[in-house]
mmCIF file of C-alpha atoms in Angstrom:
data_model
loop_
_atom_site.group_PDB
_atom_site.id
_atom_site.type_symbol
_atom_site.label_atom_id
_atom_site.label_comp_id
_atom_site.label_asym_id
_atom_site.label_seq_id
_atom_site.Cartn_x
_atom_site.Cartn_y
_atom_site.Cartn_z
ATOM 1 C CA UNK A 1 101.954 19.866 79.892
ATOM 2 C CA UNK A 2 104.044 22.957 80.508
ATOM 3 C CA UNK A 3 104.929 23.656 84.137
ATOM 4 C CA UNK A 4 105.569 27.154 85.485
ATOM 5 C CA UNK A 5 107.898 27.557 88.468
ATOM 6 C CA UNK A 6 108.183 30.823 90.374
ATOM 7 C CA UNK A 7 110.907 31.917 92.738
ATOM 8 C CA UNK A 8 111.072 32.885 95.456
ATOM 9 C CA UNK A 9 107.814 31.591 96.932
ATOM 10 C CA UNK A 10 107.848 34.525 99.341
ATOM 11 C CA UNK A 11 109.888 37.594 100.128
ATOM 12 C CA UNK A 12 109.870 40.489 102.565
ATOM 13 C CA UNK A 13 110.427 44.039 101.400
ATOM 14 C CA UNK A 14 109.871 47.652 102.394
ATOM 15 C CA UNK A 15 107.971 50.456 100.716
ATOM 16 C CA UNK A 16 110.198 51.927 98.027
ATOM 17 C CA UNK A 17 112.227 48.766 97.470
ATOM 18 C CA UNK A 18 112.934 47.271 94.070
ATOM 19 C CA UNK A 19 111.608 43.715 93.890
ATOM 20 C CA UNK A 20 112.299 41.020 91.311
ATOM 21 C CA UNK A 21 110.320 37.809 90.843
ATOM 22 C CA UNK A 22 111.353 35.027 88.486
ATOM 23 C CA UNK A 23 109.243 32.550 86.541
ATOM 24 C CA UNK A 24 110.644 29.570 84.680
ATOM 25 C CA UNK A 25 108.772 27.488 82.096
ATOM 26 C CA UNK A 26 109.452 23.773 81.674
ATOM 27 C CA UNK A 27 109.730 24.289 77.915
ATOM 28 C CA UNK A 28 110.126 27.260 75.654
ATOM 29 C CA UNK A 29 107.054 29.488 75.428
ATOM 30 C CA UNK A 30 108.459 32.426 73.435
ATOM 31 C CA UNK A 31 106.928 35.525 75.093
ATOM 32 C CA UNK A 32 103.524 34.016 75.914
ATOM 33 C CA UNK A 33 103.735 34.867 79.574
ATOM 34 C CA UNK A 34 101.551 37.092 81.734
ATOM 35 C CA UNK A 35 101.835 38.406 85.276
ATOM 36 C CA UNK A 36 99.018 38.970 87.763
ATOM 37 C CA UNK A 37 98.821 40.611 91.161
ATOM 38 C CA UNK A 38 96.342 39.286 93.717
ATOM 39 C CA UNK A 39 95.732 41.409 96.783
ATOM 40 C CA UNK A 40 94.333 39.675 99.889
ATOM 41 C CA UNK A 41 90.655 38.847 99.465
ATOM 42 C CA UNK A 42 90.560 40.159 95.900
ATOM 43 C CA UNK A 43 90.527 38.715 92.405
ATOM 44 C CA UNK A 44 93.743 38.660 90.364
ATOM 45 C CA UNK A 45 94.582 41.738 88.273
ATOM 46 C CA UNK A 46 96.479 41.607 84.988
ATOM 47 C CA UNK A 47 99.751 43.554 85.125
ATOM 48 C CA UNK A 48 101.827 42.396 82.168
ATOM 49 C CA UNK A 49 100.992 40.418 79.020
ATOM 50 C CA UNK A 50 103.274 39.120 76.302
ATOM 51 C CA UNK A 51 106.138 39.010 78.828
ATOM 52 C CA UNK A 52 106.784 42.758 78.717
ATOM 53 C CA UNK A 53 103.680 44.720 77.660
ATOM 54 C CA UNK A 54 102.092 46.789 80.396
ATOM 55 C CA UNK A 55 98.332 46.355 80.657
ATOM 56 C CA UNK A 56 96.365 49.572 80.267
ATOM 57 C CA UNK A 57 96.010 51.421 83.562
ATOM 58 C CA UNK A 58 98.823 49.574 85.321
ATOM 59 C CA UNK A 59 101.468 51.819 86.933
ATOM 60 C CA UNK A 60 104.808 52.073 85.166
ATOM 61 C CA UNK A 61 106.682 50.819 88.246
ATOM 62 C CA UNK A 62 105.778 47.336 86.987
ATOM 63 C CA UNK A 63 107.890 45.873 84.208
ATOM 64 C CA UNK A 64 108.399 42.447 82.712
ATOM 65 C CA UNK A 65 111.152 40.854 80.691
ATOM 66 C CA UNK A 66 112.291 37.543 79.312
ATOM 67 C CA UNK A 67 111.592 35.040 76.573
ATOM 68 C CA UNK A 68 111.886 31.331 76.012
ATOM 69 C CA UNK A 69 111.932 29.788 79.468
ATOM 70 C CA UNK A 70 113.093 32.562 81.838
ATOM 71 C CA UNK A 71 110.972 35.556 82.787
ATOM 72 C CA UNK A 72 111.156 38.347 85.331
ATOM 73 C CA UNK A 73 108.683 40.724 86.927
ATOM 74 C CA UNK A 74 110.237 43.831 88.470
ATOM 75 C CA UNK A 75 108.508 46.316 90.738
ATOM 76 C CA UNK A 76 110.538 49.545 90.934
ATOM 77 C CA UNK A 77 109.499 51.338 94.061
ATOM 78 C CA UNK A 78 107.178 49.063 96.027
ATOM 79 C CA UNK A 79 103.943 50.738 97.150
ATOM 80 C CA UNK A 80 101.648 49.687 100.029
ATOM 81 C CA UNK A 81 99.106 48.234 97.601
ATOM 82 C CA UNK A 82 101.815 45.995 96.119
ATOM 83 C CA UNK A 83 102.023 43.786 99.179
ATOM 84 C CA UNK A 84 100.239 40.902 97.550
ATOM 85 C CA UNK A 85 100.782 37.580 95.801
ATOM 86 C CA UNK A 86 102.066 37.550 92.235
ATOM 87 C CA UNK A 87 101.430 34.813 89.677
ATOM 88 C CA UNK A 88 102.993 34.150 86.324
ATOM 89 C CA UNK A 89 100.734 32.545 83.780
ATOM 90 C CA UNK A 90 100.968 30.856 80.390
ATOM 91 C CA UNK A 91 98.114 30.344 77.950
ATOM 92 C CA UNK A 92 98.563 27.466 75.517
ATOM 93 C CA UNK A 93 95.614 27.119 73.152
ATOM 94 C CA UNK A 94 93.331 28.464 75.886
ATOM 95 C CA UNK A 95 94.642 26.000 78.495
ATOM 96 C CA UNK A 96 95.924 28.077 81.398
ATOM 97 C CA UNK A 97 98.910 27.226 83.568
ATOM 98 C CA UNK A 98 99.805 29.304 86.598
ATOM 99 C CA UNK A 99 102.985 29.489 88.600
ATOM 100 C CA UNK A 100 102.759 28.680 92.283
ATOM 101 C CA UNK A 101 102.794 32.327 93.319
ATOM 102 C CA UNK A 102 105.179 34.692 95.097
ATOM 103 C CA UNK A 103 103.923 36.367 98.236
ATOM 104 C CA UNK A 104 105.399 39.804 98.897
ATOM 105 C CA UNK A 105 104.954 40.943 102.474
ATOM 106 C CA UNK A 106 106.124 43.824 104.591
ATOM 107 C CA UNK A 107 109.571 43.593 106.160
ATOM 108 C CA UNK B 1 82.251 48.908 82.885
ATOM 109 C CA UNK B 2 83.002 45.206 82.544
ATOM 110 C CA UNK B 3 81.420 43.141 85.291
ATOM 111 C CA UNK B 4 81.431 39.421 85.975
ATOM 112 C CA UNK B 5 79.286 38.285 88.894
ATOM 113 C CA UNK B 6 79.426 34.670 90.017
ATOM 114 C CA UNK B 7 76.717 32.941 92.016
ATOM 115 C CA UNK B 8 75.547 29.485 93.020
ATOM 116 C CA UNK B 9 78.245 28.502 95.483
ATOM 117 C CA UNK B 10 77.523 26.913 98.831
ATOM 118 C CA UNK B 11 78.096 23.900 101.039
ATOM 119 C CA UNK B 12 77.457 20.529 99.417
ATOM 120 C CA UNK B 13 78.104 16.927 100.428
ATOM 121 C CA UNK B 14 80.655 14.786 98.594
ATOM 122 C CA UNK B 15 79.165 13.105 95.545
ATOM 123 C CA UNK B 16 76.476 15.734 95.070
ATOM 124 C CA UNK B 17 76.096 18.343 92.326
ATOM 125 C CA UNK B 18 76.115 22.116 92.102
ATOM 126 C CA UNK B 19 75.693 24.608 89.269
ATOM 127 C CA UNK B 20 77.539 27.893 89.212
ATOM 128 C CA UNK B 21 76.548 30.915 87.145
ATOM 129 C CA UNK B 22 78.448 33.977 86.002
ATOM 130 C CA UNK B 23 76.460 36.991 84.829
ATOM 131 C CA UNK B 24 78.351 39.260 82.440
ATOM 132 C CA UNK B 25 77.665 42.918 81.728
ATOM 133 C CA UNK B 26 79.391 45.976 80.314
ATOM 134 C CA UNK B 27 80.667 44.217 77.188
ATOM 135 C CA UNK B 28 79.419 42.093 74.278
ATOM 136 C CA UNK B 29 79.518 38.715 75.985
ATOM 137 C CA UNK B 30 78.959 36.666 72.819
ATOM 138 C CA UNK B 31 82.264 37.920 71.382
ATOM 139 C CA UNK B 32 84.511 36.598 74.144
ATOM 140 C CA UNK B 33 85.854 33.282 75.379
ATOM 141 C CA UNK B 34 85.471 32.765 79.121
ATOM 142 C CA UNK B 35 87.225 30.601 81.714
ATOM 143 C CA UNK B 36 86.464 29.159 85.107
ATOM 144 C CA UNK B 37 89.477 29.316 87.430
ATOM 145 C CA UNK B 38 89.463 28.168 91.044
ATOM 146 C CA UNK B 39 91.497 28.819 94.150
ATOM 147 C CA UNK B 40 91.473 26.494 97.137
ATOM 148 C CA UNK B 41 91.700 28.246 100.525
ATOM 149 C CA UNK B 42 95.219 29.593 100.997
ATOM 150 C CA UNK B 43 96.405 28.050 97.727
ATOM 151 C CA UNK B 44 97.246 29.172 94.203
ATOM 152 C CA UNK B 45 95.204 29.502 91.048
ATOM 153 C CA UNK B 46 94.041 26.422 89.136
ATOM 154 C CA UNK B 47 92.478 26.489 85.703
ATOM 155 C CA UNK B 48 89.158 24.584 85.489
ATOM 156 C CA UNK B 49 87.580 25.052 82.059
ATOM 157 C CA UNK B 50 87.221 27.305 79.047
ATOM 158 C CA UNK B 51 84.518 27.882 76.461
ATOM 159 C CA UNK B 52 85.029 29.846 73.260
ATOM 160 C CA UNK B 53 82.803 32.756 72.277
ATOM 161 C CA UNK B 54 80.189 30.683 70.465
ATOM 162 C CA UNK B 55 80.449 27.543 72.578
ATOM 163 C CA UNK B 56 82.041 25.617 69.730
ATOM 164 C CA UNK B 57 85.283 24.819 71.506
ATOM 165 C CA UNK B 58 85.479 23.608 75.108
ATOM 166 C CA UNK B 59 88.320 22.277 77.216
ATOM 167 C CA UNK B 60 88.826 21.151 80.835
ATOM 168 C CA UNK B 61 91.575 20.773 83.356
ATOM 169 C CA UNK B 62 92.541 17.176 84.070
ATOM 170 C CA UNK B 63 91.252 17.271 87.652
ATOM 171 C CA UNK B 64 87.654 18.030 86.594
ATOM 172 C CA UNK B 65 87.380 16.357 83.196
ATOM 173 C CA UNK B 66 84.383 14.037 83.051
ATOM 174 C CA UNK B 67 82.765 15.576 86.154
ATOM 175 C CA UNK B 68 82.324 19.256 85.281
ATOM 176 C CA UNK B 69 80.545 20.784 82.277
ATOM 177 C CA UNK B 70 80.995 24.362 81.109
ATOM 178 C CA UNK B 71 78.312 26.044 79.023
ATOM 179 C CA UNK B 72 77.050 29.479 78.111
ATOM 180 C CA UNK B 73 73.864 31.238 77.084
ATOM 181 C CA UNK B 74 74.752 34.208 74.924
ATOM 182 C CA UNK B 75 71.138 35.393 74.931
ATOM 183 C CA UNK B 76 71.291 35.723 78.723
ATOM 184 C CA UNK B 77 74.950 36.866 78.882
ATOM 185 C CA UNK B 78 75.616 34.061 81.328
ATOM 186 C CA UNK B 79 78.301 31.429 81.812
ATOM 187 C CA UNK B 80 77.655 28.195 83.698
ATOM 188 C CA UNK B 81 79.600 25.438 85.381
ATOM 189 C CA UNK B 82 77.770 22.224 86.167
ATOM 190 C CA UNK B 83 79.745 20.348 88.806
ATOM 191 C CA UNK B 84 78.894 16.684 89.413
ATOM 192 C CA UNK B 85 80.418 14.035 91.680
ATOM 193 C CA UNK B 86 81.934 16.718 93.862
ATOM 194 C CA UNK B 87 84.926 15.864 96.039
ATOM 195 C CA UNK B 88 86.385 17.604 99.104
ATOM 196 C CA UNK B 89 89.333 18.685 96.960
ATOM 197 C CA UNK B 90 86.938 20.708 94.792
ATOM 198 C CA UNK B 91 86.508 23.100 97.722
ATOM 199 C CA UNK B 92 87.578 26.481 96.384
ATOM 200 C CA UNK B 93 86.629 29.970 95.361
ATOM 201 C CA UNK B 94 85.496 29.748 91.754
ATOM 202 C CA UNK B 95 86.172 32.698 89.458
ATOM 203 C CA UNK B 96 84.888 33.383 85.998
ATOM 204 C CA UNK B 97 87.344 35.282 83.834
ATOM 205 C CA UNK B 98 87.155 36.914 80.420
ATOM 206 C CA UNK B 99 89.655 36.331 77.630
ATOM 207 C CA UNK B 100 90.854 39.267 75.616
ATOM 208 C CA UNK B 101 93.653 39.872 73.152
ATOM 209 C CA UNK B 102 96.071 42.439 71.848
ATOM 210 C CA UNK B 103 99.184 42.448 69.666
ATOM 211 C CA UNK B 104 98.825 38.757 68.916
ATOM 212 C CA UNK B 105 98.505 37.741 72.565
ATOM 213 C CA UNK B 106 95.489 36.405 74.414
ATOM 214 C CA UNK B 107 95.151 36.872 78.136
ATOM 215 C CA UNK B 108 92.589 37.064 80.921
ATOM 216 C CA UNK B 109 91.826 40.727 81.512
ATOM 217 C CA UNK B 110 88.776 40.690 83.805
ATOM 218 C CA UNK B 111 87.838 38.468 86.709
ATOM 219 C CA UNK B 112 84.742 38.216 88.848
ATOM 220 C CA UNK B 113 84.934 38.270 92.632
ATOM 221 C CA UNK B 114 84.314 34.541 92.918
ATOM 222 C CA UNK B 115 81.768 32.219 94.510
ATOM 223 C CA UNK B 116 82.802 29.815 97.269
ATOM 224 C CA UNK B 117 82.131 26.102 96.963
ATOM 225 C CA UNK B 118 82.650 23.941 100.038
ATOM 226 C CA UNK B 119 82.409 20.182 99.698
ATOM 227 C CA UNK B 120 82.022 18.593 103.096
ATOM 228 C CA UNK B 121 79.916 16.006 104.870
#
């Protein structure tokens, strides 16, 4: 089974900061990689699919890049609602694998 | 608007059973695959099971295979998860989540708010 590893597991940042989160797959997955944001007490929300495509309605401060085994989520200009946990995710024939999560909290 | 509403959670003793439901509305349920995903308290997301749009194709995570059964009733727009032989490590918030697709990719685009299952004596 493919394993997804996120780094860092947590980080502290301020409103307006640029934040980068990395996800690494244990084997190549082309661009079949999604990113979710989960605010405290809420369900996950889809941000990015296909490694770099912005989901409808998601602010443009979110961007994704990468292919193969290395992927990045960038938040350009952190907003108060972005203090949350972020998960990368791979779907292989409808079997879902999530990264361990990256918690972004207020510095 | 798309809504997924889970129910059926509660406190149950180890070894007992529980059935979760997920009521779908705001979209044509019979056209979509649906997952169950769980999240233990303070932990990350863990995939549990998936069922394709017509129920023809089903798969399970290794930790629940042989104990849990996913099913759906497209006439009632409802997804189910029958959980047998429950263990303390099954304690989690259980989400149902819809699969969608675009540009050759499939992804989960809508989630319910979850129903909490606590397995404890």
